[in-house]
Amino acid sequence: MSLTPEEIQVRVDRAREIQSAFSPEKVVAAVTRLFDLEPVPGLEDEFTFPAFSKPTRQRIFGGQVIAQALVAAARTVDPGKSAHSLHAYFLRGGDEAKPLHFRVHRDFDGRSFANRRVVVRQDGKVIFNLTASFHAPEPGVSHQAPMPDVLPPEECVEFVENLAADPNVSDAQLDRMARLRPFEIRSFRPPSTEKATAHYQWYRLAAPIGDDPLLHRAFLAYASDMGLLSSSLMPHGFTWSTPGLFSTSLDHAMWFHDDVRVDDWFVYVMDSDWTGASRGINRGLVYRRDGTLIASAMQEGLLRIKPPAPDA
């Protein structure tokens, strides 16, 4: 089933009307508050984040807990060292209706590097863990992979237009996703009939957040889980909304190469090397608009497709 251009335009217009009712500053501020972790009184290196008063999704978004754990780790490190890598595993689905507990383990503190482990629990059960490494700036030789030939954001398709054109996205899903986006997103994604292996998305925060480098890194970590898993779906003609498909992140790794301003345009170039055994590998490179490579990411996801029921 496909939608007619007229039907798509009706959905786009409604989504934009919903977006216009929500202040970008308030949406960005709501995400920024995710990183305001509360220290546990009397306990060193432990933090909590309260339950959502109005949960909006069944499972906690993976990018949220990645970014929160990174912030928790950074709070225990000398501010002269910045995060340069993280490695994380999603063990259980998180619930927005329940508080999160973060326990940071100080595994190493050296002159140049520091290493932290963060264990995240809900209801006393571990749902996620992360290891992060921090490095004090120092000079050295450099090279980078050049930015691919990509269209500028002004020539790419707006996020809501892609959503509105997907017949598997219900009106209720479209309405929810239209109002909960802290980023402006413009993407280039080949039609699913092409079964391509690469795509890219431009991101820019919808409102400024100041100059704190950790906050910008946290937002980049948050965004790194947006769209990456779909890279291993595309070669099979699937999207996240394909009926019968269950997909979720299993692990996530990220390397920060340079500082980033997430309130300026940056592009996330994504592809997939392999799928098999109900898993898929996804790879991403993040570039500033001037072509500077600022981060790399890898993720393995679970991909389970339920065959359609036989006709009665």
Coordinates of C-alpha atoms in Angstrom, one line a residue:
M1 CA 0.0 0.0 0.0
S2 CA 1.2 3.5 -0.8
L3 CA -0.1 7.0 -0.1
T4 CA -1.1 9.4 -2.9
P5 CA 0.8 12.7 -3.0
E6 CA -2.4 14.4 -1.8
E7 CA -2.6 12.1 1.2
I8 CA 1.0 12.7 2.0
Q9 CA 0.6 16.4 1.9
V10 CA -2.3 16.3 4.3
R11 CA -0.2 14.4 6.7
V12 CA 2.8 16.7 6.3
D13 CA 0.6 19.8 6.9
R14 CA -0.9 18.3 10.1
A15 CA 2.6 17.3 11.4
R16 CA 3.9 20.9 10.7
E17 CA 0.9 22.4 12.4
I18 CA 1.6 20.2 15.5
Q19 CA 5.3 21.2 15.4
S20 CA 4.3 24.9 15.3
A21 CA 2.4 24.5 18.6
F22 CA 5.6 23.4 20.4
S23 CA 8.4 25.9 21.2
P24 CA 11.7 24.6 19.9
E25 CA 13.4 26.1 23.0
K26 CA 11.1 24.1 25.3
V27 CA 11.6 20.9 23.4
V28 CA 15.4 21.3 23.5
A29 CA 15.2 22.3 27.2
A30 CA 13.3 19.1 27.9
V31 CA 16.1 17.0 26.4
T32 CA 18.7 19.1 28.2
R33 CA 17.0 18.2 31.5
L34 CA 17.7 14.5 30.8
F35 CA 21.3 15.3 31.6
D36 CA 20.6 16.9 35.0
L37 CA 21.4 13.8 37.0
E38 CA 20.9 14.0 40.8
P39 CA 23.7 12.9 43.1
V40 CA 22.6 10.2 45.6
P41 CA 23.0 11.8 49.1
G42 CA 25.8 10.2 51.0
L43 CA 27.0 8.0 48.1
E44 CA 29.9 9.0 46.0
D45 CA 29.7 8.5 42.2
E46 CA 26.0 7.5 42.2
F47 CA 23.3 9.4 40.4
T48 CA 19.6 9.1 39.7
F49 CA 17.1 10.3 37.1
P50 CA 13.4 10.4 38.0
A51 CA 10.6 8.6 36.2
F52 CA 8.9 10.6 33.5
S53 CA 5.7 12.1 34.8
K54 CA 4.1 11.6 31.3
P55 CA 5.8 8.7 29.5
T56 CA 5.6 9.0 25.7
R57 CA 7.0 5.7 24.6
Q58 CA 7.1 2.1 25.7
R59 CA 10.9 1.9 26.0
I60 CA 13.5 4.4 26.9
F61 CA 15.2 5.8 23.8
G62 CA 18.7 4.2 23.6
G63 CA 20.4 7.5 22.8
Q64 CA 19.0 9.0 26.0
V65 CA 20.7 6.4 28.3
I66 CA 23.9 6.5 26.3
A67 CA 24.2 10.3 26.8
Q68 CA 23.1 10.2 30.4
A69 CA 25.7 7.5 31.3
L70 CA 28.4 9.6 29.5
V71 CA 27.4 12.6 31.5
A72 CA 27.5 10.6 34.7
A73 CA 31.0 9.3 33.9
A74 CA 32.3 12.8 33.0
R75 CA 31.1 14.2 36.3
T76 CA 33.8 12.1 38.0
V77 CA 36.7 13.0 35.7
D78 CA 39.1 15.9 35.8
P79 CA 37.5 18.6 33.6
G80 CA 40.8 18.9 31.6
K81 CA 40.1 15.5 30.0
S82 CA 37.3 15.1 27.4
A83 CA 35.5 11.9 26.4
H84 CA 37.1 10.3 23.3
S85 CA 35.4 7.0 23.2
L86 CA 32.5 5.0 24.7
H87 CA 31.4 1.3 24.5
A88 CA 28.0 0.3 25.7
Y89 CA 25.6 -2.7 25.9
F90 CA 21.8 -2.6 26.0
L91 CA 20.8 -5.5 28.3
R92 CA 17.1 -4.9 29.1
G93 CA 14.6 -2.4 27.8
G94 CA 14.2 0.6 30.0
D95 CA 10.9 2.0 31.2
E96 CA 10.2 5.7 31.1
A97 CA 7.7 5.3 34.0
K98 CA 10.5 4.2 36.4
P99 CA 13.5 6.0 37.8
L100 CA 17.1 5.3 36.6
H101 CA 20.1 4.7 38.9
F102 CA 23.6 5.3 37.7
R103 CA 26.7 3.9 39.5
V104 CA 30.1 5.1 38.2
H105 CA 33.2 3.0 38.8
R106 CA 36.6 4.8 38.7
D107 CA 38.7 2.2 36.9
F108 CA 41.7 4.3 36.0
D109 CA 43.1 7.8 36.4
G110 CA 46.3 8.6 34.7
R111 CA 48.1 11.8 33.6
S112 CA 46.7 11.6 30.0
F113 CA 43.8 9.2 30.3
A114 CA 40.9 8.3 32.6
N115 CA 38.5 5.4 32.3
R116 CA 35.1 4.9 33.8
R117 CA 32.4 2.2 33.9
V118 CA 28.8 3.1 34.4
V119 CA 26.1 0.6 35.4
V120 CA 22.5 1.7 35.0
R121 CA 19.7 0.0 36.9
Q122 CA 15.9 0.0 37.1
D123 CA 14.1 -1.9 39.8
G124 CA 17.5 -3.1 41.0
K125 CA 18.2 -4.8 37.7
V126 CA 21.0 -3.8 35.3
I127 CA 19.5 -2.6 32.0
F128 CA 22.6 -0.9 30.5
N129 CA 26.3 -0.6 31.0
L130 CA 28.9 1.8 29.5
T131 CA 32.7 2.2 29.5
A132 CA 34.1 5.6 28.6
S133 CA 37.6 6.8 28.2
F134 CA 38.7 10.4 28.6
H135 CA 41.9 12.0 27.2
A136 CA 43.7 15.3 27.9
P137 CA 44.4 17.2 24.7
E138 CA 47.8 16.7 23.2
P139 CA 49.4 17.3 19.7
G140 CA 50.0 14.5 17.2
V141 CA 49.9 13.6 13.5
S142 CA 46.4 13.6 11.9
H143 CA 44.5 12.3 8.9
Q144 CA 40.8 11.6 8.3
A145 CA 38.5 10.0 5.7
P146 CA 37.1 12.7 3.5
M147 CA 33.5 13.6 3.7
P148 CA 31.5 11.8 0.9
D149 CA 29.8 13.8 -1.8
V150 CA 26.5 14.6 0.0
L151 CA 23.7 17.0 -0.7
P152 CA 23.5 20.1 1.6
P153 CA 20.8 20.1 4.2
E154 CA 18.8 22.6 2.2
E155 CA 18.4 20.1 -0.6
C156 CA 17.4 17.1 1.6
V157 CA 14.0 15.9 2.7
E158 CA 12.6 17.1 6.0
F159 CA 12.1 14.4 8.6
V160 CA 8.3 14.9 8.8
E161 CA 8.0 14.5 5.1
N162 CA 9.7 11.1 5.2
L163 CA 7.4 10.0 8.1
A164 CA 4.3 11.3 6.4
A165 CA 5.1 9.3 3.2
D166 CA 5.4 6.0 5.1
P167 CA 2.0 4.2 5.0
N168 CA 3.1 2.0 8.0
V169 CA 3.4 5.1 10.3
S170 CA 0.0 5.7 11.9
D171 CA -1.4 9.2 12.3
A172 CA -0.9 8.9 16.1
Q173 CA 2.8 7.9 15.6
L174 CA 3.3 10.8 13.2
D175 CA 1.7 13.3 15.6
R176 CA 3.9 12.1 18.5
M177 CA 7.1 12.0 16.6
A178 CA 6.4 15.5 15.0
R179 CA 6.3 17.2 18.4
L180 CA 9.2 15.4 20.2
R181 CA 12.1 16.3 18.0
P182 CA 14.9 18.5 19.5
F183 CA 16.8 18.4 16.2
E184 CA 16.0 19.7 12.8
I185 CA 16.6 16.7 10.6
R186 CA 17.0 16.5 6.9
S187 CA 17.8 13.2 5.2
F188 CA 18.7 11.5 2.0
R189 CA 17.4 7.9 2.0
P190 CA 17.1 6.0 -1.3
P191 CA 13.7 4.4 -1.9
S192 CA 13.3 1.0 -0.1
T193 CA 12.9 -0.7 -3.5
E194 CA 16.5 0.1 -4.2
K195 CA 17.7 -1.9 -1.2
A196 CA 20.6 0.4 -0.7
T197 CA 23.3 0.1 1.9
A198 CA 24.0 3.8 2.7
H199 CA 22.1 6.9 3.7
Y200 CA 22.8 10.1 5.5
Q201 CA 21.0 12.7 7.7
W202 CA 21.8 16.3 8.6
Y203 CA 21.1 17.4 12.1
R204 CA 20.9 20.8 13.8
L205 CA 19.6 21.4 17.3
A206 CA 16.4 23.4 17.2
A207 CA 17.6 25.9 19.8
P208 CA 20.9 27.0 21.2
I209 CA 22.3 25.3 24.4
G210 CA 25.3 27.5 25.3
D211 CA 29.0 26.6 25.0
D212 CA 29.5 23.6 27.5
P213 CA 31.5 21.0 25.4
L214 CA 30.2 18.2 27.5
L215 CA 26.6 19.1 26.8
H216 CA 27.3 19.3 23.1
R217 CA 29.0 15.8 23.3
A218 CA 25.9 14.5 25.2
F219 CA 23.6 15.7 22.5
L220 CA 25.8 14.2 19.8
A221 CA 25.7 10.8 21.7
Y222 CA 21.9 11.2 21.9
A223 CA 21.7 11.7 18.2
S224 CA 24.1 8.9 17.4
D225 CA 21.3 6.4 18.0
M226 CA 18.8 8.1 15.7
G227 CA 18.6 6.3 12.3
L228 CA 21.8 4.2 12.6
L229 CA 20.0 0.9 13.1
S230 CA 18.0 1.4 9.9
S231 CA 21.3 1.0 7.9
S232 CA 21.1 -2.8 8.3
L233 CA 17.4 -2.8 7.4
M234 CA 17.7 -1.0 4.1
P235 CA 19.4 -3.7 2.1
H236 CA 16.3 -5.9 2.8
G237 CA 13.8 -3.2 1.9
F238 CA 12.7 -2.8 5.6
T239 CA 12.2 0.3 7.7
W240 CA 11.6 0.5 11.5
S241 CA 7.8 0.6 10.7
T242 CA 7.8 -2.6 8.6
P243 CA 4.9 -4.8 9.9
G244 CA 6.2 -7.9 11.7
L245 CA 9.7 -6.5 12.3
F246 CA 11.2 -6.2 15.7
S247 CA 14.5 -4.3 15.9
T248 CA 16.5 -3.0 18.8
S249 CA 20.1 -1.9 19.6
L250 CA 22.3 -4.5 21.2
D251 CA 25.5 -2.5 21.6
H252 CA 26.9 0.9 20.7
A253 CA 30.4 2.3 20.3
M254 CA 31.4 5.8 19.6
W255 CA 34.6 7.8 19.2
F256 CA 34.8 11.6 19.5
H257 CA 37.6 13.0 17.3
D258 CA 36.9 16.7 17.7
D259 CA 34.6 19.2 19.4
V260 CA 31.2 19.7 17.9
R261 CA 28.5 22.3 18.0
V262 CA 25.2 20.5 17.7
D263 CA 23.4 23.8 17.1
D264 CA 25.3 24.0 13.8
W265 CA 24.5 21.6 10.9
F266 CA 26.4 18.2 11.0
V267 CA 25.9 15.2 8.8
Y268 CA 25.6 11.6 9.9
V269 CA 26.7 9.3 7.1
M270 CA 25.6 5.7 7.7
D271 CA 26.0 2.3 6.1
S272 CA 25.9 -1.5 6.9
D273 CA 28.6 -4.1 6.2
W274 CA 26.7 -7.2 7.2
T275 CA 23.5 -8.8 8.4
G276 CA 22.9 -12.4 9.5
A277 CA 21.7 -14.6 12.4
S278 CA 19.0 -11.9 13.2
R279 CA 21.7 -9.3 13.8
G280 CA 23.1 -6.4 11.7
I281 CA 26.1 -4.2 11.8
N282 CA 25.7 -0.4 11.4
R283 CA 28.5 2.1 10.9
G284 CA 28.3 5.9 11.0
L285 CA 30.6 8.9 10.4
V286 CA 29.8 12.3 11.7
Y287 CA 31.1 15.4 9.8
R288 CA 30.9 19.1 10.4
R289 CA 29.6 21.0 7.4
D290 CA 33.1 22.1 6.5
G291 CA 34.1 18.4 6.0
T292 CA 35.8 17.8 9.4
L293 CA 35.3 14.3 10.7
I294 CA 34.2 14.8 14.3
A295 CA 33.0 11.3 15.4
S296 CA 32.6 7.7 14.4
A297 CA 30.1 5.2 15.6
M298 CA 29.4 1.4 15.3
Q299 CA 26.3 -0.4 16.4
E300 CA 25.0 -4.0 16.3
G301 CA 21.3 -4.4 16.3
L302 CA 18.8 -7.2 16.7
L303 CA 16.6 -7.8 13.6
R304 CA 13.7 -10.2 13.9
I305 CA 11.1 -10.5 11.2
K306 CA 7.9 -12.4 11.9
P307 CA 6.6 -14.1 8.8
P308 CA 3.0 -13.0 7.8
A309 CA 0.3 -15.3 8.9
P310 CA -0.9 -17.7 6.2
D311 CA -4.2 -16.8 4.6
A312 CA -7.2 -18.3 6.2

